[in-house]
CSV table of N, CA and C in Angstrom, one decimal:
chain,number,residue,atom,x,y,z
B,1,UNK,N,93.7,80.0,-25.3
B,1,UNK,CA,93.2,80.9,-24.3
B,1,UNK,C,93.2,80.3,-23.0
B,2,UNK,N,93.9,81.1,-21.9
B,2,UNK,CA,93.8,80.5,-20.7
B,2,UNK,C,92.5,80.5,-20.1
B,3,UNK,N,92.1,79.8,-18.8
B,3,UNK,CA,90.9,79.6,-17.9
B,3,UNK,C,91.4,80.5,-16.9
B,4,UNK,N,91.5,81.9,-16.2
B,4,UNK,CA,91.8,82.3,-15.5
B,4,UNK,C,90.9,81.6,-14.0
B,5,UNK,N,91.8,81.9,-13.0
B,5,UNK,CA,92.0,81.1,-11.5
B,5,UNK,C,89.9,82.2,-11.5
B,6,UNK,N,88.9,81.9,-11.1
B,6,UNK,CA,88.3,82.6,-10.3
B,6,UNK,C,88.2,83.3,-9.5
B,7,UNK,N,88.4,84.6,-9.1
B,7,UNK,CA,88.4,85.4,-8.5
B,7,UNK,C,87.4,85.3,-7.3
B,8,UNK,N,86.8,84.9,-5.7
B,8,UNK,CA,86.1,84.8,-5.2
B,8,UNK,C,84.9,86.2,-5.2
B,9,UNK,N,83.6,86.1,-5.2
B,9,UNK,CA,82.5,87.6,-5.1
B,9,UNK,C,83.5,87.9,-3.6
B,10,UNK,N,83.4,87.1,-2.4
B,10,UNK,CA,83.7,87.7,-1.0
B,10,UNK,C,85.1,87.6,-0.8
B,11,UNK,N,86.0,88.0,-0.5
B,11,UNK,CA,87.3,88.2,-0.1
B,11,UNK,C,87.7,88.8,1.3
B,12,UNK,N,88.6,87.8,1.8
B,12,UNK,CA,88.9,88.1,3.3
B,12,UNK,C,89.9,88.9,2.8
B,13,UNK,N,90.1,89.7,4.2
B,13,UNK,CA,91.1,91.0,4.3
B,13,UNK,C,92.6,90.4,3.4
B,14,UNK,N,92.6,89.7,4.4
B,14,UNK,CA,94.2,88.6,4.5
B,14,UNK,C,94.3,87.9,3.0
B,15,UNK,N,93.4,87.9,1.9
B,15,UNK,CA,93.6,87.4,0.7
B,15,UNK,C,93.9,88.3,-0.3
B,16,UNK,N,93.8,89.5,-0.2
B,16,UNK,CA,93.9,90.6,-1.1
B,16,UNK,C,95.2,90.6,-1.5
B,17,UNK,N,96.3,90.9,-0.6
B,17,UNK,CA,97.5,90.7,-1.3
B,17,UNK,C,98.0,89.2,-2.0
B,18,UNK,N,97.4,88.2,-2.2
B,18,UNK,CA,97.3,87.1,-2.9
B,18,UNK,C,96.4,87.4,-4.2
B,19,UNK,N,95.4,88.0,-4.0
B,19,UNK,CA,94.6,88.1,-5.1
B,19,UNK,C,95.5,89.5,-6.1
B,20,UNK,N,96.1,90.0,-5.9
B,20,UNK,CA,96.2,90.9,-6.1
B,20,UNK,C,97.7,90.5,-7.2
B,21,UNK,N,98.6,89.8,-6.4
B,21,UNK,CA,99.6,89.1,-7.2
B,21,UNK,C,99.3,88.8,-8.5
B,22,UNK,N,98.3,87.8,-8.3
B,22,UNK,CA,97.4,86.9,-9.4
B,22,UNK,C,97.1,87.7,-10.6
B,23,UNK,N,96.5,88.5,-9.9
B,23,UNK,CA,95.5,90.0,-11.2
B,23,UNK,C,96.8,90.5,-12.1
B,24,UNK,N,98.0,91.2,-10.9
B,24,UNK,CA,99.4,91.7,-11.5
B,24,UNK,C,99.9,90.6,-13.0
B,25,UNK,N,99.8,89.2,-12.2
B,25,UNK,CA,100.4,88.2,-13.2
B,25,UNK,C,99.5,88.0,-14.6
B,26,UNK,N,98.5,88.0,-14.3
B,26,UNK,CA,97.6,87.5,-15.5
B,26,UNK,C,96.6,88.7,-16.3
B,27,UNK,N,96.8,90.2,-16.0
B,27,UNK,CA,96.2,91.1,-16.7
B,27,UNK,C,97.2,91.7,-18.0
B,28,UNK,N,98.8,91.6,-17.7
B,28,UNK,CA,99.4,91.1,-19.1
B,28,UNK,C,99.2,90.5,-20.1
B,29,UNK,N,98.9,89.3,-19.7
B,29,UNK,CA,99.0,88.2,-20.5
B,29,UNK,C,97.0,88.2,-21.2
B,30,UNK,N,96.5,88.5,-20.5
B,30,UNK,CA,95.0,88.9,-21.2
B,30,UNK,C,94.9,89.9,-22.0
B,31,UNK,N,95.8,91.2,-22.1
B,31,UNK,CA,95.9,92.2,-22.5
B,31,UNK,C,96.6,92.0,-24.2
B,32,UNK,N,97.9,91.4,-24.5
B,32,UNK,CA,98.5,90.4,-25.3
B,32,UNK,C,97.6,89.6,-25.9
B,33,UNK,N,96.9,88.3,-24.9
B,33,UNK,CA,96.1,88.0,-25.6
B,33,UNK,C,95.0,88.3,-26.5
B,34,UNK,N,94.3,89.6,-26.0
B,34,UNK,CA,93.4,90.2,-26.7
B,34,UNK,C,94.3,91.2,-28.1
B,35,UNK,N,95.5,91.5,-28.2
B,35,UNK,CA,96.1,92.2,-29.1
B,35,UNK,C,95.8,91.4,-30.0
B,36,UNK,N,96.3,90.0,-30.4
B,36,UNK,CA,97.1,89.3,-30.6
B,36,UNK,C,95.3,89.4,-32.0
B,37,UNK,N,94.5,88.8,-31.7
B,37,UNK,CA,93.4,89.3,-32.3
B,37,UNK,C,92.9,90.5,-32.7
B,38,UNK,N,93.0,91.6,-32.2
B,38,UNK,CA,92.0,92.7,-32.2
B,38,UNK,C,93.6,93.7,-32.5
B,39,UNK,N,93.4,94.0,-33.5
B,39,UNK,CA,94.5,95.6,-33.9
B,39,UNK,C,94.0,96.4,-33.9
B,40,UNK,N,94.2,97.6,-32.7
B,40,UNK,CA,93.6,98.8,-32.2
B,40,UNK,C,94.4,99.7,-32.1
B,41,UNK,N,93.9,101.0,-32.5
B,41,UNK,CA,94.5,102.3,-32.6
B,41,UNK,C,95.1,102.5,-31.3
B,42,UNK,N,94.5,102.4,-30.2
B,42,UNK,CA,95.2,102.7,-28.5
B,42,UNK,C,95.4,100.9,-28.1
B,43,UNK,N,95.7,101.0,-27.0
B,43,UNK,CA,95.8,99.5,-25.8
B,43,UNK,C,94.4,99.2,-25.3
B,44,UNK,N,94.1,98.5,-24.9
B,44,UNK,CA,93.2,98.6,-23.2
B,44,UNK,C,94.0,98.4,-22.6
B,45,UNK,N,93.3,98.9,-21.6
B,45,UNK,CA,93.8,98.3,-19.9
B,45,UNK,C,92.4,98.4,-19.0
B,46,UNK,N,93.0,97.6,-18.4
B,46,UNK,CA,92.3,96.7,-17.0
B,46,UNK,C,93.0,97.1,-16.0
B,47,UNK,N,91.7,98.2,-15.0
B,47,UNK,CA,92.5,98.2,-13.8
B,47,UNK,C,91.4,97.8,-12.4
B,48,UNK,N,91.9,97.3,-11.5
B,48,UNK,CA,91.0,96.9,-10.4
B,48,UNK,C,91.1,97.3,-9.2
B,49,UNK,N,89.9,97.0,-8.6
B,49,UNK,CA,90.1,97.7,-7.0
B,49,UNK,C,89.4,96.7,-5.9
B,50,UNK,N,89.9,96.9,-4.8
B,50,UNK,CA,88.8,95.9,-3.7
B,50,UNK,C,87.9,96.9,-3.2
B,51,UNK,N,87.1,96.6,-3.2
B,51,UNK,CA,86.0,97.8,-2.2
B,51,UNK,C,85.1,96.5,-0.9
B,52,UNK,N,85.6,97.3,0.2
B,52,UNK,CA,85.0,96.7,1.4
B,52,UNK,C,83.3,97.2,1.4
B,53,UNK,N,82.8,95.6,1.7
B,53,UNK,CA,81.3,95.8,1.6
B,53,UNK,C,81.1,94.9,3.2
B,54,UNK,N,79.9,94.6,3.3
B,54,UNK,CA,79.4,94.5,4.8
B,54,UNK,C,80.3,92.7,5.2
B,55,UNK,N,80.5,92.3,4.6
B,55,UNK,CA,81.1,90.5,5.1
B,55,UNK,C,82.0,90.7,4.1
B,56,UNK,N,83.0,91.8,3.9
B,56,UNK,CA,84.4,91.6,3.3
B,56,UNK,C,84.8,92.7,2.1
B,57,UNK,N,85.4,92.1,0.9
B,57,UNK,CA,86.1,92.9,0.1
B,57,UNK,C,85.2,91.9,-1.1
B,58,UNK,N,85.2,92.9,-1.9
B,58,UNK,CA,84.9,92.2,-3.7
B,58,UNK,C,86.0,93.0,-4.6
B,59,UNK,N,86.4,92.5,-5.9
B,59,UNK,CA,87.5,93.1,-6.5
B,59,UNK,C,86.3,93.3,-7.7
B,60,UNK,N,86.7,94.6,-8.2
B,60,UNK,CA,85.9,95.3,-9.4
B,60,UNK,C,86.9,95.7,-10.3
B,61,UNK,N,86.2,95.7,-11.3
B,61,UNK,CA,87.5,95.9,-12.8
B,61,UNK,C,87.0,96.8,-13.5
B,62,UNK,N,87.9,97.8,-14.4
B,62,UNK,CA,87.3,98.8,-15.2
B,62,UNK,C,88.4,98.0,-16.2
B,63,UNK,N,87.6,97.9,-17.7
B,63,UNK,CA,88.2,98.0,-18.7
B,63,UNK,C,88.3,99.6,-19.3
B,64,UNK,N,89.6,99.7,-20.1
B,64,UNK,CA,89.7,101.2,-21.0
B,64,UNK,C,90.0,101.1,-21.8
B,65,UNK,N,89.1,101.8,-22.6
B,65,UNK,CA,89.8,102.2,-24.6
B,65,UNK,C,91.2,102.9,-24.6
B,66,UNK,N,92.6,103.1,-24.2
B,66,UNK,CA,93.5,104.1,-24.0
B,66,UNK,C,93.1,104.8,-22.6
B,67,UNK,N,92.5,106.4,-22.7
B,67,UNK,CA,92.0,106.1,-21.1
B,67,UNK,C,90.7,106.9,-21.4
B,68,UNK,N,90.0,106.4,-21.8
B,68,UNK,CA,88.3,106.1,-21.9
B,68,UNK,C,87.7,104.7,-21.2
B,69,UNK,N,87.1,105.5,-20.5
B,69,UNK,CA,86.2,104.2,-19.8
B,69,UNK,C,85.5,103.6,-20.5
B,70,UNK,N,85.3,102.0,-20.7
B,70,UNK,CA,84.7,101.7,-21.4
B,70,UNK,C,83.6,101.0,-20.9
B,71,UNK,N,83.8,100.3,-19.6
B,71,UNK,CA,82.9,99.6,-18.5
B,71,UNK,C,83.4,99.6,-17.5
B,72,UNK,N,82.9,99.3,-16.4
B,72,UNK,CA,83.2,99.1,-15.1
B,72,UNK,C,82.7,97.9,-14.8
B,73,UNK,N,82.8,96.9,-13.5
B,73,UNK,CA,82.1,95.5,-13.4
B,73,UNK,C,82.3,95.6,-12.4
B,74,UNK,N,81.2,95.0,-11.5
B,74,UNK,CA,81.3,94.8,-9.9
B,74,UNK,C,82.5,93.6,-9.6
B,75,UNK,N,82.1,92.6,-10.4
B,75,UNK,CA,83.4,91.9,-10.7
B,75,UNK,C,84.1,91.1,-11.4
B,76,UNK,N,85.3,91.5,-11.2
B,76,UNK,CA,86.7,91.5,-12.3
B,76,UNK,C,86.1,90.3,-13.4
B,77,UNK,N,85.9,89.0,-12.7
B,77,UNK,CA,85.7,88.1,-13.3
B,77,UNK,C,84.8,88.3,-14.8
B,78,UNK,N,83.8,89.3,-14.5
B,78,UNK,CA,82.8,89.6,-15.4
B,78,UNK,C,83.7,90.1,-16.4
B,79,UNK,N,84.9,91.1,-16.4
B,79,UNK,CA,85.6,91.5,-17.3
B,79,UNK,C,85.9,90.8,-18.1
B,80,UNK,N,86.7,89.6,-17.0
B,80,UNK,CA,87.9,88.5,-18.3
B,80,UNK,C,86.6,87.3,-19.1
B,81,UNK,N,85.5,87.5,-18.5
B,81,UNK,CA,84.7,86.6,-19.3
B,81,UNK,C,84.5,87.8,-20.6
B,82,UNK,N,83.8,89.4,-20.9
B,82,UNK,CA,83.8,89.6,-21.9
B,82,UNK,C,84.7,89.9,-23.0
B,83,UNK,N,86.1,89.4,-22.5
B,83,UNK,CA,87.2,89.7,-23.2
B,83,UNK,C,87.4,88.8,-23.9
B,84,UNK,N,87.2,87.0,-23.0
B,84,UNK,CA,87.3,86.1,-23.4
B,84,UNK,C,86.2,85.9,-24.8
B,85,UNK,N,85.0,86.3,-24.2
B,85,UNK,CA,83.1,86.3,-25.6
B,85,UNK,C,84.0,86.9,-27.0
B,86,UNK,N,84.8,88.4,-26.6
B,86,UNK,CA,85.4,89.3,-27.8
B,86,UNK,C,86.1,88.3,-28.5
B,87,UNK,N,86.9,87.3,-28.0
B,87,UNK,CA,87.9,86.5,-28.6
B,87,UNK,C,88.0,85.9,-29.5
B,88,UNK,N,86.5,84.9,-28.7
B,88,UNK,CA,85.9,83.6,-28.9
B,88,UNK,C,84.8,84.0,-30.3
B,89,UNK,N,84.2,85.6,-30.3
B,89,UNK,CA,83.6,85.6,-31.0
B,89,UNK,C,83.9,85.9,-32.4
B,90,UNK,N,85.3,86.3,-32.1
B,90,UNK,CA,86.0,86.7,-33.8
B,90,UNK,C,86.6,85.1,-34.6
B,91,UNK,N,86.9,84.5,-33.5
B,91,UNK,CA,87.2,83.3,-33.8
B,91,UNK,C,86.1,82.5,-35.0
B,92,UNK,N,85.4,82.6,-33.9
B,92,UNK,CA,83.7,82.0,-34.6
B,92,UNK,C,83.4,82.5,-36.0
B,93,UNK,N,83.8,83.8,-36.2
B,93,UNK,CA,83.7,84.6,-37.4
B,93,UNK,C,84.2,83.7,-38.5
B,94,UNK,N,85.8,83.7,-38.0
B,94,UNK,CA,86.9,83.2,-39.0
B,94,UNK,C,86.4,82.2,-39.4
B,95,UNK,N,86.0,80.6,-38.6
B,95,UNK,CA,86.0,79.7,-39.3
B,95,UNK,C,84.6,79.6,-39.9
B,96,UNK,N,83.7,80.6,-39.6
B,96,UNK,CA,82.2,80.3,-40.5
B,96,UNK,C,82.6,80.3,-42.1
């Protein structure tokens, strides 16, 4: 399982299209990853947004069952950590 890069809470203007690359590159690869354990009737997806707050931008994540919302998170980061708990926790299953 990768350690995804941190996403910053405050984001300057000028970082968005860098952060944004990042998200493009590594919400595949989390999406796969999560397959690769969990066989489900639909996909998820993960999709995110920046929303401007008073000292900048924060990036927010919605996970989806197919296209059921499943959560939303102020931020993304909160997502890839409970994808990672889902992972980690089937794992834990297996070897008990």
């Amino acid at each position: 399982m990768k350690i995804y890069n941190n996403i910053p809470l405050l984001i300057e203007k000028k970082e968005i299209e860098t952060i944004k690359k990042q998200l493009d590159e590594q919400i595949p690869t989390i999406i796969k990853e999560f397959n690769m354990y969990y066989k489900t009737k639909e996909e998820i997806k993960i999709e995110y947004n920046f929303v401007e707050n008073l000292k900048g931008f924060n990036c927010e994540g919605s996970l989806y069952f197919g296209n059921k919302l499943i959560k939303k998170y102020d931020d993304i980061d909160l997502l890839f950590l409970d994808i990672n708990e889902m992972i980690l926790t089937l794992l834990y299953k297996e070897i008990k």
